[in-house]
Structure formats: structure tokens, C-alpha cells
Coordinates of C-alpha atoms and ligand atoms in Angstrom, one line a residue:
M1185 CA -0.1 -30.0 4.0
Q1186 CA -0.8 -30.8 7.8
L1187 CA -0.7 -28.5 10.9
D1188 CA 2.6 -30.0 11.8
D1189 CA 3.9 -28.8 8.6
A1190 CA 2.7 -25.3 9.4
R1191 CA 4.2 -25.5 12.9
A1192 CA 7.4 -26.4 11.4
L1193 CA 7.6 -23.3 9.2
D1194 CA 6.9 -21.3 12.1
R1195 CA 9.8 -22.8 13.8
N1196 CA 12.2 -21.0 11.2
D1197 CA 10.3 -17.8 11.3
P1198 CA 12.6 -14.7 11.4
F1199 CA 9.8 -12.7 12.5
A1200 CA 8.5 -15.0 15.4
R1201 CA 9.4 -12.2 18.1
M1202 CA 7.8 -9.3 15.9
A1203 CA 4.1 -10.3 16.7
Q1204 CA 4.3 -9.1 20.2
L1205 CA 4.8 -5.5 18.6
F1206 CA 1.1 -6.0 17.5
D1207 CA -1.6 -6.2 20.1
L1208 CA -4.2 -8.0 18.3
P1209 CA -7.3 -9.0 19.9
Q1210 CA -7.6 -12.4 21.2
G1211 CA -9.2 -15.0 18.7
V1212 CA -8.6 -12.8 15.5
I1213 CA -6.6 -13.8 12.8
Y1214 CA -6.4 -10.7 10.9
L1215 CA -5.8 -11.3 7.1
D1216 CA -6.7 -7.8 6.1
G1217 CA -3.1 -6.2 6.8
N1218 CA -3.1 -5.3 3.0
S1219 CA -6.4 -3.1 3.3
L1220 CA -5.7 -1.6 7.0
G1221 CA -2.5 -2.6 8.8
P1222 CA -3.3 -3.1 12.6
P1223 CA -1.2 -0.8 15.1
P1224 CA 2.1 -1.7 16.3
R1225 CA 2.8 -0.6 19.7
P1226 CA 5.4 2.2 18.4
A1227 CA 2.6 3.8 16.5
L1228 CA 0.2 4.1 19.4
D1229 CA 3.2 5.5 21.4
A1230 CA 4.2 7.9 19.1
L1231 CA 0.5 8.7 18.7
A1232 CA 0.1 9.3 22.5
R1233 CA 3.2 11.3 23.1
A1234 CA 2.2 13.6 20.1
A1235 CA -1.2 14.1 21.5
Q1236 CA -0.3 14.6 25.1
A1237 CA 3.1 15.9 25.3
E1238 CA 3.4 17.9 22.1
W1239 CA 0.3 18.9 21.6
G1240 CA -1.0 19.1 25.1
H1241 CA 1.7 20.5 26.8
D1242 CA 4.3 21.9 24.4
L1243 CA 1.5 23.3 22.4
I1244 CA 2.5 25.3 19.2
A1245 CA 6.4 25.3 20.3
S1246 CA 5.9 21.8 19.1
W1247 CA 6.7 22.9 15.5
N1248 CA 10.1 23.3 16.6
S1249 CA 10.7 21.5 19.6
A1250 CA 9.2 18.4 18.4
D1251 CA 10.5 18.8 15.1
W1252 CA 6.7 18.5 13.6
M1253 CA 8.0 20.6 10.6
G1254 CA 10.5 18.2 9.8
L1255 CA 8.2 15.1 10.4
P1256 CA 7.2 14.8 6.5
L1257 CA 10.8 14.4 5.5
R1258 CA 11.7 12.0 9.0
T1259 CA 8.6 9.9 7.7
G1260 CA 9.6 10.1 4.1
A1261 CA 13.2 9.0 5.0
R1262 CA 11.9 5.7 6.8
I1263 CA 9.8 4.6 4.0
A1264 CA 12.5 5.2 1.6
R1265 CA 14.5 2.6 2.9
L1266 CA 11.7 0.1 2.4
I1267 CA 11.4 1.0 -1.2
G1268 CA 15.3 1.1 -2.1
V1269 CA 15.7 4.7 -2.7
D1270 CA 17.8 7.7 -1.3
E1271 CA 16.3 9.0 1.9
A1272 CA 16.2 12.5 1.0
S1273 CA 13.8 11.7 -2.1
V1274 CA 10.5 10.7 -0.5
I1275 CA 8.1 13.0 1.6
A1276 CA 4.9 11.7 3.6
G1277 CA 1.7 13.8 3.4
D1278 CA -1.7 13.8 1.6
S1279 CA -3.3 10.6 -0.1
V1280 CA -2.5 8.5 -2.8
S1281 CA -5.2 9.9 -4.8
V1282 CA -3.6 13.4 -4.3
N1283 CA 0.0 12.6 -4.6
L1284 CA -0.8 10.9 -8.2
F1285 CA -2.2 14.0 -9.2
K1286 CA 0.7 16.2 -8.2
L1287 CA 2.9 13.7 -9.9
A1288 CA 0.9 13.5 -13.3
A1289 CA -0.4 16.9 -13.5
G1290 CA 3.6 18.1 -12.9
L1291 CA 4.8 15.8 -15.7
V1292 CA 1.9 17.1 -17.9
M1293 CA 2.7 20.9 -17.1
G1294 CA 6.4 20.0 -18.0
G1295 CA 5.2 18.9 -21.1
A1296 CA 4.3 15.5 -21.2
R1297 CA 1.4 14.6 -23.5
G1298 CA -1.6 11.8 -22.5
V1299 CA -1.7 9.9 -19.3
A1300 CA -3.0 6.3 -19.0
V1301 CA -3.7 3.5 -16.5
E1302 CA -4.4 -0.2 -16.9
R1303 CA -7.9 -1.2 -17.4
G1304 CA -9.0 -2.9 -14.0
D1305 CA -6.1 -1.3 -12.0
F1306 CA -7.3 0.4 -8.7
P1307 CA -10.2 2.7 -9.7
T1308 CA -9.1 5.9 -7.6
D1309 CA -5.9 6.1 -10.3
G1310 CA -8.0 6.1 -13.2
Y1311 CA -10.4 8.7 -11.8
V1312 CA -7.7 11.1 -10.9
M1313 CA -6.1 10.9 -14.7
E1314 CA -9.7 11.6 -15.9
G1315 CA -9.8 14.6 -13.6
L1316 CA -6.7 15.5 -14.7
S1317 CA -7.6 15.1 -18.4
R1318 CA -10.7 17.3 -18.0
L1319 CA -8.9 19.9 -16.4
S1320 CA -5.5 20.1 -18.8
G1321 CA -6.9 18.7 -21.8
T1322 CA -4.4 16.2 -21.7
P1323 CA -6.0 12.9 -23.3
F1324 CA -6.6 10.0 -20.9
T1325 CA -7.1 6.4 -21.8
L1326 CA -7.1 2.9 -20.3
V1327 CA -4.8 0.5 -21.7
E1328 CA -5.3 -3.3 -21.3
P1329 CA -4.3 -5.0 -18.3
G1330 CA -0.9 -6.2 -18.2
A1331 CA 0.2 -4.2 -21.3
G1332 CA 2.3 -2.3 -19.3
V1333 CA 4.1 0.8 -21.2
A1334 CA 4.5 -0.9 -24.3
G1335 CA 0.6 -0.8 -24.4
L1336 CA 0.6 3.1 -24.5
P1337 CA -0.7 4.7 -27.7
D1338 CA 0.9 6.9 -29.9
G1339 CA 0.5 10.5 -28.1
Y1340 CA 0.6 9.0 -24.7
D1341 CA 3.8 9.6 -22.4
V1342 CA 2.8 8.6 -19.0
L1343 CA 1.4 5.5 -17.6
V1344 CA 0.5 5.0 -13.9
R1345 CA 0.6 1.7 -12.8
S1346 CA 0.4 -0.6 -9.6
A1347 CA 4.0 -2.3 -8.7
V1348 CA 1.3 -4.9 -7.2
H1349 CA -2.4 -5.4 -8.4
Y1350 CA -4.9 -4.8 -5.6
K1351 CA -6.9 -7.6 -6.7
T1352 CA -4.5 -10.4 -7.9
A1353 CA -1.4 -9.7 -6.2
A1354 CA 0.5 -10.0 -9.5
I1355 CA 4.1 -8.1 -9.1
V1356 CA 5.3 -6.2 -11.9
D1357 CA 8.6 -6.5 -13.3
I1358 CA 9.8 -2.6 -12.4
A1359 CA 13.2 -2.9 -14.0
A1360 CA 12.0 -4.6 -16.9
Q1361 CA 9.2 -2.0 -17.1
E1362 CA 11.5 0.9 -16.7
R1363 CA 14.1 -0.3 -19.2
E1364 CA 11.1 -0.5 -21.9
A1365 CA 9.8 3.0 -20.8
R1366 CA 13.5 4.6 -21.6
R1367 CA 13.6 3.1 -25.0
L1368 CA 10.3 4.0 -25.9
G1369 CA 10.6 7.6 -24.1
K1370 CA 7.9 7.3 -22.1
M1371 CA 7.3 7.6 -18.1
I1372 CA 5.9 5.6 -15.5
I1373 CA 4.6 6.7 -12.1
W1374 CA 4.5 3.8 -9.8
D1375 CA 1.7 3.1 -7.3
L1376 CA 3.2 1.1 -4.4
S1377 CA 0.2 0.7 -2.4
H1378 CA 0.0 -3.0 -2.0
A1379 CA 4.1 -3.5 -2.4
A1380 CA 5.7 -0.9 0.2
G1381 CA 6.1 -2.6 3.5
L1382 CA 5.9 -6.0 1.8
V1383 CA 8.0 -6.4 -1.1
D1384 CA 11.6 -5.9 -1.4
L1385 CA 11.4 -3.1 -3.6
K1386 CA 14.9 -1.5 -5.5
L1387 CA 13.2 1.7 -6.9
E1388 CA 16.2 3.4 -7.8
R1389 CA 18.2 0.4 -8.9
D1390 CA 15.3 -0.6 -11.1
G1391 CA 15.4 3.1 -12.6
A1392 CA 12.2 4.2 -11.3
Q1393 CA 11.8 8.3 -11.1
Y1394 CA 8.3 8.7 -9.8
A1395 CA 6.1 7.0 -7.3
V1396 CA 3.3 7.0 -4.8
G1397 CA 2.2 4.5 -2.1
C1398 CA -0.3 4.2 0.7
G1399 CA 0.7 4.5 4.7
Y1400 CA -2.2 2.9 6.0
K1401 CA -1.7 -0.7 4.4
Y1402 CA 1.4 -2.8 5.0
L1403 CA 3.2 0.2 6.6
N1404 CA 0.3 -0.1 9.6
G1405 CA 0.1 3.8 9.8
G1406 CA -3.6 3.8 10.9
P1407 CA -6.8 4.6 9.1
G1408 CA -6.4 7.4 6.8
A1409 CA -2.7 7.6 7.4
P1410 CA -0.8 9.8 5.1
A1411 CA 0.7 8.6 1.6
F1412 CA 3.9 9.4 0.2
V1413 CA 5.7 10.4 -2.8
Y1414 CA 9.0 9.5 -4.4
C1415 CA 10.7 11.6 -7.0
H1416 CA 14.4 10.9 -8.1
R1417 CA 16.7 13.6 -7.2
D1418 CA 17.9 13.8 -10.9
V1419 CA 14.3 15.3 -11.9
V1420 CA 13.1 16.9 -8.8
E1421 CA 14.7 20.1 -9.0
G1422 CA 13.1 20.8 -12.3
F1423 CA 9.7 19.5 -11.1
A1424 CA 6.9 22.0 -10.7
Q1425 CA 3.8 20.7 -8.8
P1426 CA 0.6 21.9 -9.3
L1427 CA -0.5 22.3 -5.8
S1428 CA 1.9 24.8 -4.9
G1429 CA 1.3 25.5 -1.2
W1430 CA 2.9 27.2 1.2
M1431 CA 4.2 24.0 2.8
G1432 CA 5.9 23.3 -0.6
H1433 CA 7.6 26.9 -0.6
A1434 CA 11.2 27.5 -0.1
S1435 CA 10.5 29.8 2.7
P1436 CA 6.8 29.4 4.1
F1437 CA 7.4 31.5 7.1
A1438 CA 8.7 34.4 5.1
F1439 CA 5.0 35.2 4.2
K1440 CA 6.1 36.3 0.9
D1441 CA 3.8 36.9 -2.1
G1442 CA 4.9 34.6 -5.0
Y1443 CA 5.5 31.1 -5.1
K1444 CA 9.1 29.6 -5.2
P1445 CA 9.5 25.9 -4.6
A1446 CA 11.8 24.5 -2.1
S1447 CA 14.1 22.5 -3.1
G1448 CA 13.9 18.8 -3.4
V1449 CA 10.8 16.7 -2.1
T1450 CA 9.8 19.3 0.0
R1451 CA 8.1 20.9 -2.8
F1452 CA 5.5 18.1 -2.8
G1453 CA 4.2 19.4 0.3
A1454 CA 1.0 21.7 -0.1
G1455 CA -1.0 22.3 3.0
T1456 CA -0.2 22.0 6.9
P1457 CA 0.7 18.0 7.5
P1458 CA -1.8 16.3 9.8
I1459 CA 1.0 15.9 12.7
L1460 CA -1.3 13.4 14.9
S1461 CA -1.9 10.7 12.1
M1462 CA 1.9 11.5 10.6
S1463 CA 3.1 10.8 14.0
A1464 CA 1.4 7.4 14.3
L1465 CA 2.7 6.4 10.7
Y1466 CA 6.5 7.5 11.6
G1467 CA 6.2 5.5 14.6
A1468 CA 4.7 2.5 12.9
L1469 CA 7.5 2.7 10.4
G1470 CA 9.9 2.0 13.5
A1471 CA 8.6 -1.5 13.6
F1472 CA 10.6 -2.1 10.3
D1473 CA 13.8 -1.1 12.0
G1474 CA 16.5 -3.6 11.2
V1475 CA 13.9 -5.6 9.2
D1476 CA 15.1 -7.4 6.1
M1477 CA 12.7 -6.8 3.3
A1478 CA 13.6 -9.7 1.2
Q1479 CA 12.8 -12.0 4.2
V1480 CA 9.4 -10.1 4.9
E1481 CA 8.7 -10.7 1.2
A1482 CA 9.4 -14.6 1.3
K1483 CA 7.6 -15.0 4.1
A1484 CA 4.3 -13.6 2.7
R1485 CA 4.4 -15.6 -0.4
A1486 CA 5.1 -18.9 2.0
L1487 CA 2.2 -17.8 4.1
G1488 CA 0.1 -17.5 0.9
D1489 CA 1.3 -20.8 0.0
T1490 CA 0.4 -22.2 3.2
F1491 CA -3.1 -21.0 2.8
L1492 CA -3.5 -22.3 -0.8
S1493 CA -2.6 -25.7 0.5
A1494 CA -4.9 -25.6 3.3
I1495 CA -7.6 -24.7 1.2
A1496 CA -6.8 -27.0 -1.8
P1497 CA -9.6 -29.4 -1.0
L1498 CA -12.1 -26.8 -1.8
E1499 CA -10.8 -26.4 -5.5
L1500 CA -11.6 -22.7 -5.9
Q1501 CA -10.4 -20.7 -8.7
T1502 CA -8.0 -18.3 -7.7
I1503 CA -7.3 -14.6 -9.9
S1504 CA -3.9 -14.8 -8.2
P1505 CA -0.7 -15.6 -10.1
P1506 CA 1.5 -18.4 -8.9
S1507 CA 3.8 -18.0 -6.0
A1508 CA 6.9 -16.6 -7.4
Q1509 CA 4.9 -13.6 -9.2
R1510 CA 2.6 -13.0 -6.3
A1511 CA 3.0 -10.5 -3.3
G1512 CA 1.2 -10.4 -0.3
H1513 CA -2.4 -11.6 -0.7
V1514 CA -4.4 -14.3 -2.5
S1515 CA -7.8 -13.8 -4.4
L1516 CA -10.1 -16.5 -4.7
V1517 CA -13.3 -16.6 -6.7
H1518 CA -16.8 -17.9 -5.2
E1519 CA -20.1 -16.6 -6.4
D1520 CA -21.2 -16.3 -2.7
G1521 CA -17.8 -14.7 -1.8
Y1522 CA -19.4 -12.0 0.1
A1523 CA -21.1 -14.2 2.5
I1524 CA -18.2 -16.8 2.9
V1525 CA -16.0 -14.0 4.1
Q1526 CA -18.8 -12.5 6.5
A1527 CA -19.3 -15.8 8.0
M1528 CA -15.3 -16.1 8.2
I1529 CA -15.4 -12.7 10.2
G1530 CA -17.8 -14.1 12.3
E1531 CA -15.5 -16.8 13.2
G1532 CA -12.6 -14.3 14.0
I1533 CA -11.0 -14.6 10.4
I1534 CA -10.7 -11.3 8.8
G1535 CA -10.4 -11.0 5.2
D1536 CA -12.3 -8.8 2.8
F1537 CA -14.4 -9.0 -0.4
R1538 CA -13.8 -7.2 -3.6
E1539 CA -16.8 -6.8 -6.3
P1540 CA -18.2 -8.9 -8.1
D1541 CA -16.8 -12.0 -6.5
V1542 CA -13.5 -11.9 -5.1
M1543 CA -12.2 -12.9 -1.5
R1544 CA -9.0 -11.6 -0.8
F1545 CA -6.9 -12.7 2.1
G1546 CA -3.8 -10.7 3.0
F1547 CA -0.7 -12.1 4.8
A1548 CA 1.2 -9.8 6.4
P1549 CA 4.5 -11.2 7.3
L1550 CA 5.4 -9.4 10.9
Y1551 CA 2.6 -10.7 12.9
L1552 CA 0.7 -13.8 11.2
T1553 CA 2.1 -17.5 11.7
H1554 CA 1.8 -20.3 9.4
E1555 CA -0.2 -22.1 12.0
Q1556 CA -2.8 -19.2 12.1
V1557 CA -3.1 -19.1 8.5
F1558 CA -3.5 -23.1 8.2
S1559 CA -6.2 -22.8 10.7
A1560 CA -7.9 -19.9 8.9
G1561 CA -8.0 -22.1 6.0
Q1562 CA -9.4 -25.2 7.8
T1563 CA -12.2 -22.8 9.0
M1564 CA -13.0 -21.8 5.3
I1565 CA -13.3 -25.4 4.5
E1566 CA -15.6 -26.0 7.3
I1567 CA -17.8 -23.1 6.4
I1568 CA -18.0 -23.8 2.8
Q1569 CA -18.5 -27.6 3.1
S1570 CA -21.3 -27.0 5.7
G1571 CA -22.7 -24.5 3.7
R1572 CA -23.4 -22.6 7.0
Y1573 CA -22.5 -19.2 5.0
R1574 CA -25.9 -19.2 3.4
D1575 CA -27.3 -18.0 6.4
T1576 CA -29.3 -14.9 5.6
R1577 CA -27.4 -12.8 8.1
F1578 CA -24.1 -13.1 6.2
A1579 CA -26.0 -11.5 3.1
Q1580 CA -26.6 -8.3 4.4
R1581 CA -24.1 -5.5 2.7
N1582 CA -22.2 -3.1 4.6
A1583 CA -21.2 0.2 3.1
V1584 CA -17.6 -0.8 3.4
T1585 CA -16.8 -4.5 1.9
Ligands
PLP2587 C1 -5.4 1.6 -1.3 C2 -5.0 2.0 -2.6 C3 -5.1 3.7 -3.0 C4 -5.5 4.4 -1.8 O1 -5.7 5.7 -2.4 P1 -6.1 6.9 -1.5 O2 -6.1 8.0 -1.9 O3 -4.7 7.3 -0.3 O4 -7.2 6.7 -0.5 C5 -4.8 4.1 -4.3 N1 -4.2 3.0 -5.2 C6 -3.9 1.8 -4.8 C7 -3.4 0.6 -5.9 C8 -4.4 1.1 -3.5 O5 -4.2 -0.1 -3.2

């Protein structure tokens, strides 16, 4: 591939005009939107409004006048469209870790036995299931990568699984897994962290009943943005979630003794929602208005292909699957991956590194062009071939990689 080929792809870009919603710094090519999405203007506007007009001026009245009370469900409704579910079946709040606990513990309280995570999946998912196991006495195990729901041993009913793997970007066939789960009488909790806002998810059509996802990756909600929970309407009314705080109560302001869950997904509320960061997330989701998720997914894959062909001369090993099964990022292996990523960051090309030797580059379609991605590849070739990354200043490890 040559620069002209990349430019030709940009001429047919359905999102060419969306980049102006993102005010990225000059000279930066941001290939880390899969880890922390940059702020879309509507997110910053919503944040400023919530801080100044709502909090600063209207003060406590904003719980009603700005509908702060309704914000978790309004935010959930915007996410619902992106993941292909009924808009009343998603609520924003807490973190992925906490929401995984609510769903899995709720299933265990409802009689499910045994929780499992695939080995090598995002660590917090396994850590939380370990904690649930210690608390409840239900067994926890790791199953082999890619084994899916068929890999659950006897005595295990629940699998927590990423729809897109955080390291490899492999996409799971959700419909096939759900069919298998139904046949075997098992349940899957989907972790959509690297899928929501990138993959054209159709969770309801595919038979998924439970999912969580992250607000600060492709949804661009900001650092530590609230996460979300999806629970299908057919199962939500009987669902008891254990973090039964007042914000999930049927009438929180009745201040009555005794917990009674709210109807629907509101019961997944626990404590007071973080209104400032949820306002930013709500605003950020506005950037997806009218956006066709099938086009988003297709462009992400095409950008990944552009990057891989740009760097083909390096003959690096990739742990990501071929284009058709790959989501929004590409992971390459190099023993000096950390230093190479640092040297690229020094040139304004921001990717990240995952232990022990994985360089990860994300291709968020709303603000990246093929030309940028091609040029990032050219710079990477130059950095590796010149050996410039061997400079000792690139070996210094930071706390966050
Ligand atoms: C980013 C990510 C998380 C983050 O969890 P938090 O509890 O919100 O910090 C969880 N799971 C996966 C797969 C992720 O990629």
C-alpha cells in the first residue's frame, strides 16, 4: 500500500466530517481510543453545563429540573441503540468490575452454581469472580481461551466472556455462543468493553440476556466514566442484585425501612450516580446520533488493514486474527515492544503496551483517517529500522503502560 491508496480510502470515508467533533492536539495520531477515548465536543459541553448551570446555579433543584435522577436511564437508552437492545434494558453506572459482580452474584443468588472466565481474558473479570466465589462459596474456574460456553465443566453454570478480546481484538460470535448456552442450560454474561461503540452489536437478536460494558473506551465518556449493565426484560423482573442500595429501590425518597427493588433495570442502581462524569458520557454518546454502527465496524477493520499493510515490511508477528474476525485494534509482538511504543509516543503516535510483549494500536473510526494510520505505520518502520527505540529514555517504565 502507498500513501495515495490511503488517501483514496479517505475520499470514501462516511465519517470524514465527524473528526471535527474531536479536538485532538495538533501533531497527535491517537491510536489508543480503545483504552481511553478522546473527548468529543458534546461531552465537554455537557460536562460544562452540568458543572456550571446545573450544579453551580440550580444547585440541588437539578435533581428534578435537569433530571439528574433520570440520567442513568437516559444514558442507558443511548447505549442501548449501540448494542442492539431495547432502550429500557440498559442503565449506566458504577464500573465494569462492580456491574459484573451485580450480575454474576445475582445469578448465583438465583440458584446458578459455578462461575467461570476464560484464561487470558481481561483480569478484572476473573478477579471479581474469584471474590464472588470466596463470598458465596460457589466454585470459580478458568476455562481455556476460546473454549466458550462449551468449555464450562460440569457444575458450572455461568461464563463471563469478552465479546472482543482486549489483547487480540478477536470478535466472538455471540449468537452462536447463546445458542450453545441455551442447548447446554448455561448462562453468559458478556463483557462489551472493547466492543460497545465499535462493533455493530445486536445483542437482543443474538439472544444475549446479560452484559456489562465500559464507558471510557470507544464510547468516549472520559477517564473513569460510568460503565453500564444490560439485562433483558424477560429476566429483569425476577432478578435480585445484591448491591441493593437506595438508588435501586422502588421509591428511594420514601425513606422506608426494607428493600424493595425498582422495576426494570433501575434495580441495578446502588448508590448516588456520579452526575458530572455521567453527564460527560451522556454528551459523548450524542456523537453517535445517526451513526450507522455497521459502517463504524467496517471502517475500524479497514483502518487496521491499512496499518498492517503499511508495516508489512517489518514482518512483525501479530496475535490479532485476520480482518474478518478482528474488531478495533491490532496487537503486534516485539520483545522491545515497550520501548518501541514509547518512541512512537515521542513522535505523537499514541498506542499502548500490554505485558509481556504486546504493542496495541486502536483504530477508532470517528476521528482517524487512513492517511494518519498509514503515516503512523511509516514512522514505526523508521523507529524500528533505525534502532532509535533503544535509547535508554524509552526503557523507563511508567506506572500505567
Ligand atoms: C477496560 C475493561 C474493563 C474495565 O473495568 P473497570 O472495572 O470499569 O475498570 C473490564 N473488562 C474489560 C474486558 C475491559 O477491557
